[in-house]
PDB file of C-alpha atoms in Angstrom:
ATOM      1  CA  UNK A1428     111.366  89.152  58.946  1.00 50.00           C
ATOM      2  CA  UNK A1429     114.984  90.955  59.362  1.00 60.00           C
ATOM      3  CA  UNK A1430     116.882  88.382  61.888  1.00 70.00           C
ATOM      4  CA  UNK A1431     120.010  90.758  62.100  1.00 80.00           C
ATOM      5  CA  UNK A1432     119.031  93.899  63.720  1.00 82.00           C
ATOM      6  CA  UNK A1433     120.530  96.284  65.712  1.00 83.00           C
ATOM      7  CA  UNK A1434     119.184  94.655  69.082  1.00 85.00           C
ATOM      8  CA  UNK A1435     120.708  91.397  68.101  1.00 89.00           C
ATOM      9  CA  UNK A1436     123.966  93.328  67.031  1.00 91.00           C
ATOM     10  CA  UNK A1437     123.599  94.585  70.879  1.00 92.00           C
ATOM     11  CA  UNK A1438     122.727  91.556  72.174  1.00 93.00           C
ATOM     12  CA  UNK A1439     125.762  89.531  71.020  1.00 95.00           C
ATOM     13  CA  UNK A1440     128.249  91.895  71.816  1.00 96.00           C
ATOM     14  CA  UNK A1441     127.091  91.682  75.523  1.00 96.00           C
ATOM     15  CA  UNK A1442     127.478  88.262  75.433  1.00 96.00           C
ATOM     16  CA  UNK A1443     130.743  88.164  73.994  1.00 97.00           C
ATOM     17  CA  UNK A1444     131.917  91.258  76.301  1.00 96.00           C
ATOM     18  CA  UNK A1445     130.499  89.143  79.129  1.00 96.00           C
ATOM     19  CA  UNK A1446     132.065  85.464  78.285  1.00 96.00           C
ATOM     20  CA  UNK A1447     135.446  87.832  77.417  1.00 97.00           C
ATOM     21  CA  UNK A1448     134.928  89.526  81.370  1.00 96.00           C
ATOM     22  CA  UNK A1449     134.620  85.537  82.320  1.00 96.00           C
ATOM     23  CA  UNK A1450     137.960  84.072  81.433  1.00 96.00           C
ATOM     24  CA  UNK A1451     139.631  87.400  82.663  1.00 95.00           C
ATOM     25  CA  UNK A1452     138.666  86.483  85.916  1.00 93.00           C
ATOM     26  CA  UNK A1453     140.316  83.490  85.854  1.00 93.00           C
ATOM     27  CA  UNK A1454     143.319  85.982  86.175  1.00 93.00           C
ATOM     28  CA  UNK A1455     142.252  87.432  89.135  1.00 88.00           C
ATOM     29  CA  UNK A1456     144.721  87.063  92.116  1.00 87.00           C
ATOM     30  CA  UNK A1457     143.502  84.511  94.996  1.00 83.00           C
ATOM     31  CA  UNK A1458     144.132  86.632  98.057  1.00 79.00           C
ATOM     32  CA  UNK A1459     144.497  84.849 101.433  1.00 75.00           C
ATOM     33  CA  UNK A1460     143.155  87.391 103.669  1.00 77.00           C
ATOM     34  CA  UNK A1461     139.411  86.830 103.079  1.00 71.00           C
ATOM     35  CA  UNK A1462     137.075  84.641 103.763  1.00 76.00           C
ATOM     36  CA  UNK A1463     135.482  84.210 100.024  1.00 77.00           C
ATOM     37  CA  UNK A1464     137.609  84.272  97.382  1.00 80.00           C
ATOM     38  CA  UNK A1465     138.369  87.695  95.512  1.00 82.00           C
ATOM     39  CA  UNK A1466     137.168  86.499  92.370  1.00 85.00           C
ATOM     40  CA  UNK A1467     133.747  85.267  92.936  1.00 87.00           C
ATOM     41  CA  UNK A1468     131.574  88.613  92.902  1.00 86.00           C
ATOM     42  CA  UNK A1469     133.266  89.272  89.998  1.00 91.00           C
ATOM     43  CA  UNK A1470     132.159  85.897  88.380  1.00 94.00           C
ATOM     44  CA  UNK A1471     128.378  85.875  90.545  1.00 93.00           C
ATOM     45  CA  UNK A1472     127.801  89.311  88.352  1.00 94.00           C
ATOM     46  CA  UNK A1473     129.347  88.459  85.232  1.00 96.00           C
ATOM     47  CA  UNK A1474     127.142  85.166  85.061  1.00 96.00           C
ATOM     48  CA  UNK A1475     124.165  87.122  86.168  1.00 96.00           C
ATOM     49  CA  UNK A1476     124.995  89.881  83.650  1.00 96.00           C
ATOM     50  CA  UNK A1477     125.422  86.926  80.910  1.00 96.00           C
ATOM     51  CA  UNK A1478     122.039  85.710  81.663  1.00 96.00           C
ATOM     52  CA  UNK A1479     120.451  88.543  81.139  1.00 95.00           C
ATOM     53  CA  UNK A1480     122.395  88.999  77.927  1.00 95.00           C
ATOM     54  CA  UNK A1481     121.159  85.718  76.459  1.00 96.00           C
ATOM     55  CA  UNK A1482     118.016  86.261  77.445  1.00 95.00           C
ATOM     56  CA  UNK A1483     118.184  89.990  75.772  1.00 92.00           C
ATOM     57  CA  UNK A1484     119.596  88.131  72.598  1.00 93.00           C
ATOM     58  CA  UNK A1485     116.546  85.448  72.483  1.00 92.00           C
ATOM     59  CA  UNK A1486     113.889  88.254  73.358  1.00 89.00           C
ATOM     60  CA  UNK A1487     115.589  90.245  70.173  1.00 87.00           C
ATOM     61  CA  UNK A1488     116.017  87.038  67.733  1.00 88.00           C
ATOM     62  CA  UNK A1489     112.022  86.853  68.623  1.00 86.00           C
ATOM     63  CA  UNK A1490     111.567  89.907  67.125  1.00 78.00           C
ATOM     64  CA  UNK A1491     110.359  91.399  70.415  1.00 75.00           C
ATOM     65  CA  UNK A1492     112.038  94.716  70.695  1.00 68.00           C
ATOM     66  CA  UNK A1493     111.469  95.499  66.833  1.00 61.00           C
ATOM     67  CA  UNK A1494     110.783  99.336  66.876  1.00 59.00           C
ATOM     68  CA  UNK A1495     111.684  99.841  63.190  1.00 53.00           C
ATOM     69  CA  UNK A1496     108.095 101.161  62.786  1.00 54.00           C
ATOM     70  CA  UNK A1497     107.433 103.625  65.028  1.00 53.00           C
ATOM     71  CA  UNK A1498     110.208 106.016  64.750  1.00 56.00           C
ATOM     72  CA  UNK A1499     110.023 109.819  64.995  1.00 54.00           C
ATOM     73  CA  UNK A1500     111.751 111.775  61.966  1.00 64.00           C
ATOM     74  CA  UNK A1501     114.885 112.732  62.486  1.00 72.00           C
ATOM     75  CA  UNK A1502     114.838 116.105  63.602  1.00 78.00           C
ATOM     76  CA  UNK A1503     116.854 117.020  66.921  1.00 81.00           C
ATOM     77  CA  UNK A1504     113.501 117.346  68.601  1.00 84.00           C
ATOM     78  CA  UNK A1505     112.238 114.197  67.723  1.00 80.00           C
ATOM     79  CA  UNK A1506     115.260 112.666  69.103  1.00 80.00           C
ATOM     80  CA  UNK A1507     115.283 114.605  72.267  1.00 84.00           C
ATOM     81  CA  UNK A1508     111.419 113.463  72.620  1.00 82.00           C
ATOM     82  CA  UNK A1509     112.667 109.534  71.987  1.00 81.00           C
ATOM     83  CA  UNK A1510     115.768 109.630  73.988  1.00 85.00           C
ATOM     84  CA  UNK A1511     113.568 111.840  77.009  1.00 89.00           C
ATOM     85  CA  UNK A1512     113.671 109.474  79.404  1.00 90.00           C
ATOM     86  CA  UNK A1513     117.356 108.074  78.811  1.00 91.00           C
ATOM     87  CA  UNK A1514     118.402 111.937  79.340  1.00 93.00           C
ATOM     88  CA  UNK A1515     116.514 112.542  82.073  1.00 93.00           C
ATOM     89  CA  UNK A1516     118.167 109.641  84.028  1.00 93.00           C
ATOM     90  CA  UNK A1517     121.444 110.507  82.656  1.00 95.00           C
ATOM     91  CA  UNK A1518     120.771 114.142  84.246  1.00 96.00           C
ATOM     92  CA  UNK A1519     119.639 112.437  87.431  1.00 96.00           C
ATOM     93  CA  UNK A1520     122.832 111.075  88.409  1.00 95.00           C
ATOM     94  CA  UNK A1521     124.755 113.403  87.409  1.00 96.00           C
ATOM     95  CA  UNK A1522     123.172 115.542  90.334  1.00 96.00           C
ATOM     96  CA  UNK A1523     123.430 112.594  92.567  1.00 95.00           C
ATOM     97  CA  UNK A1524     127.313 112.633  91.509  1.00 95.00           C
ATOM     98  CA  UNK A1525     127.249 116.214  92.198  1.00 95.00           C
ATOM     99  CA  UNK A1526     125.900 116.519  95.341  1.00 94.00           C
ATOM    100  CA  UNK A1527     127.007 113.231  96.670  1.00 93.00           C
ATOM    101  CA  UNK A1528     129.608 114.808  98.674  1.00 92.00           C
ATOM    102  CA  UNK A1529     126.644 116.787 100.929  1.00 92.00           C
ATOM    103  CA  UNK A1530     124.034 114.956 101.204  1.00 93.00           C
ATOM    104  CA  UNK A1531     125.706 111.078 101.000  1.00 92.00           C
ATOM    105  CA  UNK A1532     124.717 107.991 100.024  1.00 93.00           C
ATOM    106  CA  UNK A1533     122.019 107.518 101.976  1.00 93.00           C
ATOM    107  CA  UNK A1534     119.576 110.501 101.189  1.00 93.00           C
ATOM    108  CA  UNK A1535     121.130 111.272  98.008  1.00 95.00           C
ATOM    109  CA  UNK A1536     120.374 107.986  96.575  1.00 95.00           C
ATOM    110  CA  UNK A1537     117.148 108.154  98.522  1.00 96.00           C
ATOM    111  CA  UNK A1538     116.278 111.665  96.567  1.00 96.00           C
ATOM    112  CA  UNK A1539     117.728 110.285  93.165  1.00 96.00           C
ATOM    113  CA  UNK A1540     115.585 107.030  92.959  1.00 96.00           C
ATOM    114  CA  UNK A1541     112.550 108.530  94.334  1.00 97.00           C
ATOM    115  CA  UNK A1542     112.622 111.599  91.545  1.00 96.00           C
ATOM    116  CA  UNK A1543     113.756 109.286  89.239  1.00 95.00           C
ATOM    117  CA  UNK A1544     110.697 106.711  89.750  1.00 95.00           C
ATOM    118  CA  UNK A1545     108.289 109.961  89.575  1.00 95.00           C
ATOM    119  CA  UNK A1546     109.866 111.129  86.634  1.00 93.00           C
ATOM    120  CA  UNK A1547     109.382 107.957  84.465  1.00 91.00           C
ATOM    121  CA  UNK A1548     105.729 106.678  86.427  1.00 89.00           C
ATOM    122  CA  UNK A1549     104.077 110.482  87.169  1.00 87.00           C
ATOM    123  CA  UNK A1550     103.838 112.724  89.935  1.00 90.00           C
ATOM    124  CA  UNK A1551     100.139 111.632  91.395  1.00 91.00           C
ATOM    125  CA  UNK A1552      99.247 111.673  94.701  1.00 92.00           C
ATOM    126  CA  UNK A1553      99.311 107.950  95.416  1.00 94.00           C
ATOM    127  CA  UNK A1554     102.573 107.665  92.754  1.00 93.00           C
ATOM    128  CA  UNK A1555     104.412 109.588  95.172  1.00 95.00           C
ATOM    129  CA  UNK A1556     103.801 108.134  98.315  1.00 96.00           C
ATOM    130  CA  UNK A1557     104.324 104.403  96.614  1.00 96.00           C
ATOM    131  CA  UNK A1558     107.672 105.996  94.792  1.00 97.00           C
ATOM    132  CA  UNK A1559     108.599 107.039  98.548  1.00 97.00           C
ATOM    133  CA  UNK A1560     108.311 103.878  99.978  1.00 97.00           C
ATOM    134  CA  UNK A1561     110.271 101.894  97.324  1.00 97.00           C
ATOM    135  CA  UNK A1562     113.021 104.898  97.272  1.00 97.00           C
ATOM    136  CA  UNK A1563     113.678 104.554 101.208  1.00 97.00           C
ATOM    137  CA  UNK A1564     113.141 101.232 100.926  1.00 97.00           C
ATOM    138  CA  UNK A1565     115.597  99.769  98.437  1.00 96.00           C
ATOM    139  CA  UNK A1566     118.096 102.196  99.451  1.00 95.00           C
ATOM    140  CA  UNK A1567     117.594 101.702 102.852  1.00 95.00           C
ATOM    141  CA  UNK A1568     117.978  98.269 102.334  1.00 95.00           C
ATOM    142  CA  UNK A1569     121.314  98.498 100.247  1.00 94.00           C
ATOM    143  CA  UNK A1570     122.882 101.033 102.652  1.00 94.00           C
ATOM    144  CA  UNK A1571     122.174  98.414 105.572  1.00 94.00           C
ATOM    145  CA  UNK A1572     123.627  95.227 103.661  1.00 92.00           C
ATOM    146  CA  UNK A1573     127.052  97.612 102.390  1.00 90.00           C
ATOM    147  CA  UNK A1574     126.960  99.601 105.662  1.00 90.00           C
ATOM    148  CA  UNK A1575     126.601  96.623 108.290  1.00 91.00           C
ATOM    149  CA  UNK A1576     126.556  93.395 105.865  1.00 88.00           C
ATOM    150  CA  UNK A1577     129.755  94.225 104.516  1.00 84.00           C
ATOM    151  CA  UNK A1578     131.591  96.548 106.264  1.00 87.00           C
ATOM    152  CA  UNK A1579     131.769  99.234 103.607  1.00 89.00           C
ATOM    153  CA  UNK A1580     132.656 102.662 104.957  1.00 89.00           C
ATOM    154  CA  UNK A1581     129.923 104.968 102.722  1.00 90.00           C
ATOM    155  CA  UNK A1582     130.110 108.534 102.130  1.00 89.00           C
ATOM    156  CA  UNK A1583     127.750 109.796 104.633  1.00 88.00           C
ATOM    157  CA  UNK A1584     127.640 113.801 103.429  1.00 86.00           C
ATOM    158  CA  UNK A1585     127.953 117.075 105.171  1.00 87.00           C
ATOM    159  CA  UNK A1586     124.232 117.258 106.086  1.00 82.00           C
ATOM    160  CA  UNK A1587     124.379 113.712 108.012  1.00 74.00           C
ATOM    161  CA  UNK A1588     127.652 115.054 109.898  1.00 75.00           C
ATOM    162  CA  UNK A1589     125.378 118.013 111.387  1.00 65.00           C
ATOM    163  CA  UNK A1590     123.190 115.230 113.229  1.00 60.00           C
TER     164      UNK A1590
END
């Protein structure tokens, strides 16, 4: 069994980027003017994000993500048919970037997540109306906690400025 692979290469450079991202932000400035202090998102991510990285490093010492076997030749098609999904999401918010300015936050993330889900779990009947539901409701959700949780002026679009 190969311990050093390129998943554990992966892994501990997230973990180092992330303990790296933790001291910095015991440089962050302590600001007076808010309630919480400005540097404890920062740190509530970065420990979040290093959890996940440890747990990405175990999962890969485990030999869990070991995909040596199963790859495609390496023609450019075979890597457009691995990396397909990757690209399509890349793609994906690039037209949410793009059309941001028209249709907002709201029902351009809406449209983004819910082609996005349908792209990656099929376009059935029932797929749809289940990828509906989570799209409206996750970024219904987040637009209500930035929008009236946290007093967050969102781009709201063109289309939105019609109503």
């Amino acid at each position: 069994m190969q311990i050093l692979n390129r998943d554990v290469v992966a892994a501990l450079f997230l973990v180092a980027l992330t303990c790296t991202f933790f001291a910095a932000s015991f440089t962050i400035r302590v600001t007076t003017y808010g309630t919480v202090g400005s540097y404890v998102w920062p740190r509530v991510i970065l420990i979040a994000l290093g959890a996940l990285s440890i747990l990405y490093l175990i999962n890969s010492l485990r030999g869990i993500y070991n995909d040596d076997t199963v790859r495609p030749p390496g023609s450019p098609t075979a890597w457009l048919v691995r990396y397909r999904n990757a690209l399509w999401c890349f793609f994906m918010y690039a037209m949410f970037l793009i059309t941001l300015p028209y249709l907002g936050i709201l029902l351009g993330g809406i449209l983004f997540v819910f082609i996005v889900l349908n792209l990656m779990g099929g376009w059935g009947p029932m797929s749809l109306v289940t990828h509906a539901v989570i799209a409206t409701g996750t970024m219904g959700s987040m637009w209500a906690i930035f929008t009236f949780g946290l007093q967050v002026i969102l781009p709201e679009g063109q289309l939105l400025r019609f109503w």
